mmCIF file of C-alpha atoms and ligand atoms in Angstrom:
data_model
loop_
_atom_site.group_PDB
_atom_site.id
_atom_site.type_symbol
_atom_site.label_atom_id
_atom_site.label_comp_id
_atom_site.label_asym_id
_atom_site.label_seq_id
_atom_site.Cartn_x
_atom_site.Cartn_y
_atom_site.Cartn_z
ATOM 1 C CA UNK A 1 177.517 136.971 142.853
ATOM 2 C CA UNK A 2 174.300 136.143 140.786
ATOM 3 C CA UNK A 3 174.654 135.746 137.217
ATOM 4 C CA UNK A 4 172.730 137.386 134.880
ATOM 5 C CA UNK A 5 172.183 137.900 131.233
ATOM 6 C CA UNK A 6 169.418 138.982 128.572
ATOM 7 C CA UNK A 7 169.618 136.864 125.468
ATOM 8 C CA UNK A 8 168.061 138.107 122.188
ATOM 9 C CA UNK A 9 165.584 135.490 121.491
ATOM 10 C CA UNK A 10 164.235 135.312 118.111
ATOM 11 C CA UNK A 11 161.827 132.149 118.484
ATOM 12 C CA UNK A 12 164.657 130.268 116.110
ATOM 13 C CA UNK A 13 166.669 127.209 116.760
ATOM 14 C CA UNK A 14 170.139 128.902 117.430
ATOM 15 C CA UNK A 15 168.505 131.293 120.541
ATOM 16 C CA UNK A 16 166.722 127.859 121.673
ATOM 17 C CA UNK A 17 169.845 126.942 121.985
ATOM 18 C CA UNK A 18 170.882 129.836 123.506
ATOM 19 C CA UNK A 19 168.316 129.826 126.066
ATOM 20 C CA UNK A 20 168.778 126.126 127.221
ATOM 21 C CA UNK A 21 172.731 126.523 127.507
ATOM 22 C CA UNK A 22 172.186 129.399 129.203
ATOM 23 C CA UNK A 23 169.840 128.175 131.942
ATOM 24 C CA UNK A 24 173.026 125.881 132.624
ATOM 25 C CA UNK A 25 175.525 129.060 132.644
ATOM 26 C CA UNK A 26 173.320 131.561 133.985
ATOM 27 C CA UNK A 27 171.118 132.352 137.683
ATOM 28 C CA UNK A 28 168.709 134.916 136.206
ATOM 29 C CA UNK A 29 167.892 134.819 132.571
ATOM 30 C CA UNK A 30 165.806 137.708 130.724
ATOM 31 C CA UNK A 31 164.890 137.010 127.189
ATOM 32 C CA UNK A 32 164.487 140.072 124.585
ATOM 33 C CA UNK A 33 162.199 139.669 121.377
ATOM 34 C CA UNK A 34 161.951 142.394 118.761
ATOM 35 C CA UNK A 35 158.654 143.177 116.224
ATOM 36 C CA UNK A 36 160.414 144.863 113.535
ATOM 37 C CA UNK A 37 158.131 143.738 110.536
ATOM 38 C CA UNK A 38 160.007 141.010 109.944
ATOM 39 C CA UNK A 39 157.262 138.534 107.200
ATOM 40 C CA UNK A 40 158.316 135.564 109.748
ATOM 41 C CA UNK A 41 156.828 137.698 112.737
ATOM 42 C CA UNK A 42 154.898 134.175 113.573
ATOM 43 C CA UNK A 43 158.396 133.704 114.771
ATOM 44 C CA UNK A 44 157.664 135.711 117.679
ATOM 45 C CA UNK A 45 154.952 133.117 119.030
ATOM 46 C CA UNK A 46 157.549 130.564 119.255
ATOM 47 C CA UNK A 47 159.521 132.717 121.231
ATOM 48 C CA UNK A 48 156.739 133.659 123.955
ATOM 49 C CA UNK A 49 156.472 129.723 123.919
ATOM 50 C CA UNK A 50 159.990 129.278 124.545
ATOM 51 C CA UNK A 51 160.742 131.475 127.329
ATOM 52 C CA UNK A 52 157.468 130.667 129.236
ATOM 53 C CA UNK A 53 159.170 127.052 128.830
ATOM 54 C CA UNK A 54 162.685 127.833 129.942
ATOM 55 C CA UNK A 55 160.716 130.237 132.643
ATOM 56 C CA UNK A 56 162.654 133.053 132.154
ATOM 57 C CA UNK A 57 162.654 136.092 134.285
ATOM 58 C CA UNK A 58 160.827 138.116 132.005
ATOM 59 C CA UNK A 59 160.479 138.496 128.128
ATOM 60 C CA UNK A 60 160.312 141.867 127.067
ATOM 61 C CA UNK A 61 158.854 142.189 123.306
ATOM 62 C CA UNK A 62 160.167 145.357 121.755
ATOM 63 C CA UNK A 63 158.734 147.158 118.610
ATOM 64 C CA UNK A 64 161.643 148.568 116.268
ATOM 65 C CA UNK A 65 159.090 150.908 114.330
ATOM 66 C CA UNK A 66 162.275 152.062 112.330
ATOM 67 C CA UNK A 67 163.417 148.903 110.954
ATOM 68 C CA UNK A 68 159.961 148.531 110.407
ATOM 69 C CA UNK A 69 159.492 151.431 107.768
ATOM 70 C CA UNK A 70 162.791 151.098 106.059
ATOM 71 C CA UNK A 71 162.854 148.947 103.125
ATOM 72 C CA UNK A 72 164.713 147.035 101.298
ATOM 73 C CA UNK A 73 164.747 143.864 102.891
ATOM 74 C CA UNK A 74 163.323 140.927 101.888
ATOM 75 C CA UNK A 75 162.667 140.257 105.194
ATOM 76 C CA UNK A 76 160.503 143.186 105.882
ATOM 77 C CA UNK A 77 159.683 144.547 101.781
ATOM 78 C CA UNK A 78 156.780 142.674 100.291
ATOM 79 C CA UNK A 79 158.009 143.919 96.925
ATOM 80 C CA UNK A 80 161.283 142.099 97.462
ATOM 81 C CA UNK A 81 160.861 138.632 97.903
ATOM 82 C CA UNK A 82 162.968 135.748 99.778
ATOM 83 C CA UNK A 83 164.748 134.024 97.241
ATOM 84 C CA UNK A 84 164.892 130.053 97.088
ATOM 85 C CA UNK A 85 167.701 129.673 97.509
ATOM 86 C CA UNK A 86 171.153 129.967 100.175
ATOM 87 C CA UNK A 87 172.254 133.289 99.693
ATOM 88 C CA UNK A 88 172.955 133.539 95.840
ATOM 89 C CA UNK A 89 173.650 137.296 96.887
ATOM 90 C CA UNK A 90 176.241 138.198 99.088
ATOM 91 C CA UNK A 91 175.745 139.763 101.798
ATOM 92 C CA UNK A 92 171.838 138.092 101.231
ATOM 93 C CA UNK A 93 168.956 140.067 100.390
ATOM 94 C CA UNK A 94 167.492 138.848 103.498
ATOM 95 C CA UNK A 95 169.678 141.068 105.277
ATOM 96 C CA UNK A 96 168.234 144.052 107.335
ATOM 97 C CA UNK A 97 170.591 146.487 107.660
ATOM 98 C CA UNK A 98 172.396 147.251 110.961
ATOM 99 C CA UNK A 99 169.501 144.572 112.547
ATOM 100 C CA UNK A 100 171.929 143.190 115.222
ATOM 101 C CA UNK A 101 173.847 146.298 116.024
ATOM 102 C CA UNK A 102 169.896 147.734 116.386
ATOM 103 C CA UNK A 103 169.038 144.623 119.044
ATOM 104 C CA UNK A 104 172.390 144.976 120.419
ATOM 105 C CA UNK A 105 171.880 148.643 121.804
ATOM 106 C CA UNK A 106 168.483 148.044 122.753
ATOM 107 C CA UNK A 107 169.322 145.183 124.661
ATOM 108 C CA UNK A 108 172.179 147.175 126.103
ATOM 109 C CA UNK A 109 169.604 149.670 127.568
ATOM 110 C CA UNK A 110 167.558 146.993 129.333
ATOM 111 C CA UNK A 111 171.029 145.663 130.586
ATOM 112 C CA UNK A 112 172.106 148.650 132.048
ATOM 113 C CA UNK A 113 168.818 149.250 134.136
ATOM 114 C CA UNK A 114 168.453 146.094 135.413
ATOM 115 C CA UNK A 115 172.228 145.876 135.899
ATOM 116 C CA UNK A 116 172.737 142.397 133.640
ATOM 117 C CA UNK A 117 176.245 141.920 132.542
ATOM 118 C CA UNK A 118 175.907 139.585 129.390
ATOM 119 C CA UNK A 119 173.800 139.756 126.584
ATOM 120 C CA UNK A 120 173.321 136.706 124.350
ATOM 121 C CA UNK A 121 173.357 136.386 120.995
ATOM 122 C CA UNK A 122 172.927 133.415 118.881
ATOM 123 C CA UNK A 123 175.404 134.276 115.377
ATOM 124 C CA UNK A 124 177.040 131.446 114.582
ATOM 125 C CA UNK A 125 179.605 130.358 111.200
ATOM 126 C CA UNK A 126 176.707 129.594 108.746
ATOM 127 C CA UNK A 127 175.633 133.172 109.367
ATOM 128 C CA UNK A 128 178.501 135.020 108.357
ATOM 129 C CA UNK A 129 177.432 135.710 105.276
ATOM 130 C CA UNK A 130 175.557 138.720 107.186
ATOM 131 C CA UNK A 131 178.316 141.211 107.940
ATOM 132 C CA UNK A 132 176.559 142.060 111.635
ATOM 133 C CA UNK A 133 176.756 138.212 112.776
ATOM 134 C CA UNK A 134 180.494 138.217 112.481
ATOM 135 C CA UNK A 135 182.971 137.547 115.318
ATOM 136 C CA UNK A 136 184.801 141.106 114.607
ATOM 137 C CA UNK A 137 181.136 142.859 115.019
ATOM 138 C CA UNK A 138 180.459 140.875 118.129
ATOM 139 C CA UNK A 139 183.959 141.879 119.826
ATOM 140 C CA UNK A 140 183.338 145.688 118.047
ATOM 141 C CA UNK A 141 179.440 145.946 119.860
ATOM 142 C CA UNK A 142 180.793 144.489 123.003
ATOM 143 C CA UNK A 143 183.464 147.717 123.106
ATOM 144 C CA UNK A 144 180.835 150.816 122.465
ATOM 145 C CA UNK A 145 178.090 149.147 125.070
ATOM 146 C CA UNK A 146 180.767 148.855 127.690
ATOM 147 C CA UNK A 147 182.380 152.654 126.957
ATOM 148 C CA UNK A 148 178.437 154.033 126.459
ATOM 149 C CA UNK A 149 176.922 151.971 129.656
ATOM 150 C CA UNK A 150 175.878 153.806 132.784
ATOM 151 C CA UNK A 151 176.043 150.387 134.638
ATOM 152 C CA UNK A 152 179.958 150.169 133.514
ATOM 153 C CA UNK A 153 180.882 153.441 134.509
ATOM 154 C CA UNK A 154 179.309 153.387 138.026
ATOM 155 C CA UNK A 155 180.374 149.679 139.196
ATOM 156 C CA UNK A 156 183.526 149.080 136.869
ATOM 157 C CA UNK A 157 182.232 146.144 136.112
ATOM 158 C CA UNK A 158 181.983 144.706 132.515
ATOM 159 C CA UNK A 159 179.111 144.112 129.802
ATOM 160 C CA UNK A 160 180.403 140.859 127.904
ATOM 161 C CA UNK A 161 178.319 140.328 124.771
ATOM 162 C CA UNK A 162 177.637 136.225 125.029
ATOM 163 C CA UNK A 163 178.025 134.528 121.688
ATOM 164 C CA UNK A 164 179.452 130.825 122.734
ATOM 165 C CA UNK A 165 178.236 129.845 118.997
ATOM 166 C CA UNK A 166 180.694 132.267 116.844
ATOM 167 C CA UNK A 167 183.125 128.838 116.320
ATOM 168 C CA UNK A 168 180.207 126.633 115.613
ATOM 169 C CA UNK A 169 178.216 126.068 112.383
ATOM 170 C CA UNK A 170 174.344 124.986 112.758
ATOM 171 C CA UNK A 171 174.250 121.338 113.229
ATOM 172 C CA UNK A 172 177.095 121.701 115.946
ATOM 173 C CA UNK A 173 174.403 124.159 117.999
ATOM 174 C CA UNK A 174 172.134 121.575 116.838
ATOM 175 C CA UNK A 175 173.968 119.139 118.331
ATOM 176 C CA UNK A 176 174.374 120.893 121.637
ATOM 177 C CA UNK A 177 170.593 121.627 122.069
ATOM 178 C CA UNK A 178 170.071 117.819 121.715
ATOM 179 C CA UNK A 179 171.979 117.350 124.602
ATOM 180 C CA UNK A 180 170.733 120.236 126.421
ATOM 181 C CA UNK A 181 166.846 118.819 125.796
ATOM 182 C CA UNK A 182 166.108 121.737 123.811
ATOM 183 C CA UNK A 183 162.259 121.314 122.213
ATOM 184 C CA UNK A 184 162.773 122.126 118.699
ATOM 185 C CA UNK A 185 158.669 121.572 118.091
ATOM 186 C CA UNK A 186 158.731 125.190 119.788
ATOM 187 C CA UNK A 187 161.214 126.732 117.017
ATOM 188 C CA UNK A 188 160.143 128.244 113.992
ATOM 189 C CA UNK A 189 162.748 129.682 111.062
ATOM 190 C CA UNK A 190 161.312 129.880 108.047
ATOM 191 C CA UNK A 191 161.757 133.169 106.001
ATOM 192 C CA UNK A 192 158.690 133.460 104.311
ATOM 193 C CA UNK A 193 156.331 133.268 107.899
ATOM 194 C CA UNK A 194 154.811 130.243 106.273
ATOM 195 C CA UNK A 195 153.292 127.520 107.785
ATOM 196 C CA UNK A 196 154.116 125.127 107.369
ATOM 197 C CA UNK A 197 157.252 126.558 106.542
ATOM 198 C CA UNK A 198 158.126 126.402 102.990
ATOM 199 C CA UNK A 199 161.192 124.431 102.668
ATOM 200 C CA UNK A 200 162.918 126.410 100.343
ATOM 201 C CA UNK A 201 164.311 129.205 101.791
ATOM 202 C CA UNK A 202 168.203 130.136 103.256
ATOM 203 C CA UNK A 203 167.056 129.294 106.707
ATOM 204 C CA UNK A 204 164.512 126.312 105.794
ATOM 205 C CA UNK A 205 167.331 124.838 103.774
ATOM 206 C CA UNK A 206 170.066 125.054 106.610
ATOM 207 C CA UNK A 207 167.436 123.894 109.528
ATOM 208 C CA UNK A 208 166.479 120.654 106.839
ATOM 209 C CA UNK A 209 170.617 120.417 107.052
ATOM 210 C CA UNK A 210 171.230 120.315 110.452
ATOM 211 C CA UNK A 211 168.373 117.661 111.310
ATOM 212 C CA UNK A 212 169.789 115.814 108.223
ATOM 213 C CA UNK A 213 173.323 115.400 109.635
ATOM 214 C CA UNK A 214 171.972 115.021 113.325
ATOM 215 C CA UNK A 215 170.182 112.054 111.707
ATOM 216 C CA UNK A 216 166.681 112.864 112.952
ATOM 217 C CA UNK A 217 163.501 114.858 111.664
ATOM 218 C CA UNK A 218 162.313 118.238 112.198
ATOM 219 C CA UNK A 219 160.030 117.832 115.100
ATOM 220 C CA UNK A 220 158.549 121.145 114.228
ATOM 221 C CA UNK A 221 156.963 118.605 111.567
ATOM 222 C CA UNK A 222 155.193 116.663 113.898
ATOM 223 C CA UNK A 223 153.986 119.344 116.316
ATOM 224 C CA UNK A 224 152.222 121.746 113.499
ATOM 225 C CA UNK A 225 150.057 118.688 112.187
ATOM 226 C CA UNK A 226 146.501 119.861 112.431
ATOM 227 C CA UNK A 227 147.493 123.370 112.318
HETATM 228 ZN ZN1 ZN B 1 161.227 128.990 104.486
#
């Protein structure tokens, strides 16, 4: 039987990854991208160049006008700002509340109508600091799509929520995606939505990590020169 799956794409490193390991596990790939007033939505250009370059199926784009409006988040409040530096907060200010178990369902929906049994998600260890990119709300998500999907209940099938990075940290996936020939010039991860991306950040600071113990430089570097 064909294999499919819809990954959440964010335009990031670890859905890169994501993508290219799943062109090697997967026949049909669909790739899922959400606008949800996120200050990195430049982010979302590196993801319409990614899946045109892993030629997806399709990319669907979707606006979250909720998580949009709510505030509170540095990620989406301009009167909060990204702090400089990893997570002094715990769980970070960076986090927007409920944001995966948001993507999750709508990912779900497009899963049950095109009848696509896995949904990818990129979470891995260095995340866990954001309670929905934990293993136990992975395994929890995976349980309410399969008892709420249409898909499920007709062809007693399954809905398997794909996170192959949950016992990884960041230069591990990093490490993978090397091997796997994923092009990192296409990812973007900085915070702030700055380009060039200002360095100081949570996610700047773990991306400078990764490349630092893979013993190799950013290639985003390279590739936004005359930008
Ligand atoms: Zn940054």
């Amino acid at each position: 039987m064909e294999k499919k799956a819809i990954l959440l794409v964010s335009g990031g490193m670890d859905s890169a990854t994501l993508l290219w390991l799943a062109k090697r596990e997967f026949d049909r790939i669909y790739a899922i991208s959400f606008d949800y007033g996120q200050k990195h939505r430049i982010e979302l250009e590196f993801a319409k160049k990614l899946t045109e370059k892993a030629v997806v199926e399709k990319h669907f784009i979707v606006e979250v006008p909720h998580l949009k409006g709510i505030k509170g988040s540095a990620l989406t409040d301009e009167t909060v700002e990204v702090p400089s530096e990893e997570y002094p907060n715990q769980p970070p200010s960076t986090t927007v509340p409920m944001r995966n178990l948001n993507f999750l369902a709508i990912a779900s929906s497009f899963a049950d109508i095109y009848e696509i049994e896995n949904i990818g998600i990129g979470v891995h260890s260095v995340d866990s600091p954001y309670p929905d990119c934990r293993a136990e709300f992975v395994s929890s998500a995976e349980a309410a799509i399969n008892a709420s999907s249409v898909m499920v209940a007709k062809k007693k099938n399954r809905i398997t929520v794909w996170s192959p990075f949950l016992g990884m940290d960041k230069a591990e996936v990093l490490k993978l995606g090397l091997e796997l020939g994923v092009p990192y010039e296409l990812t973007y991860s900085c915070y702030r939505g700055e380009i060039p991306p200002c360095g100081e950040c949570a996610t700047c600071r773990q991306r400078e990590e990764a490349f630092r113990q893979a013993g190799m430089e950013d290639p985003l570097k390279n590739s936004l020169e005359g930008r």
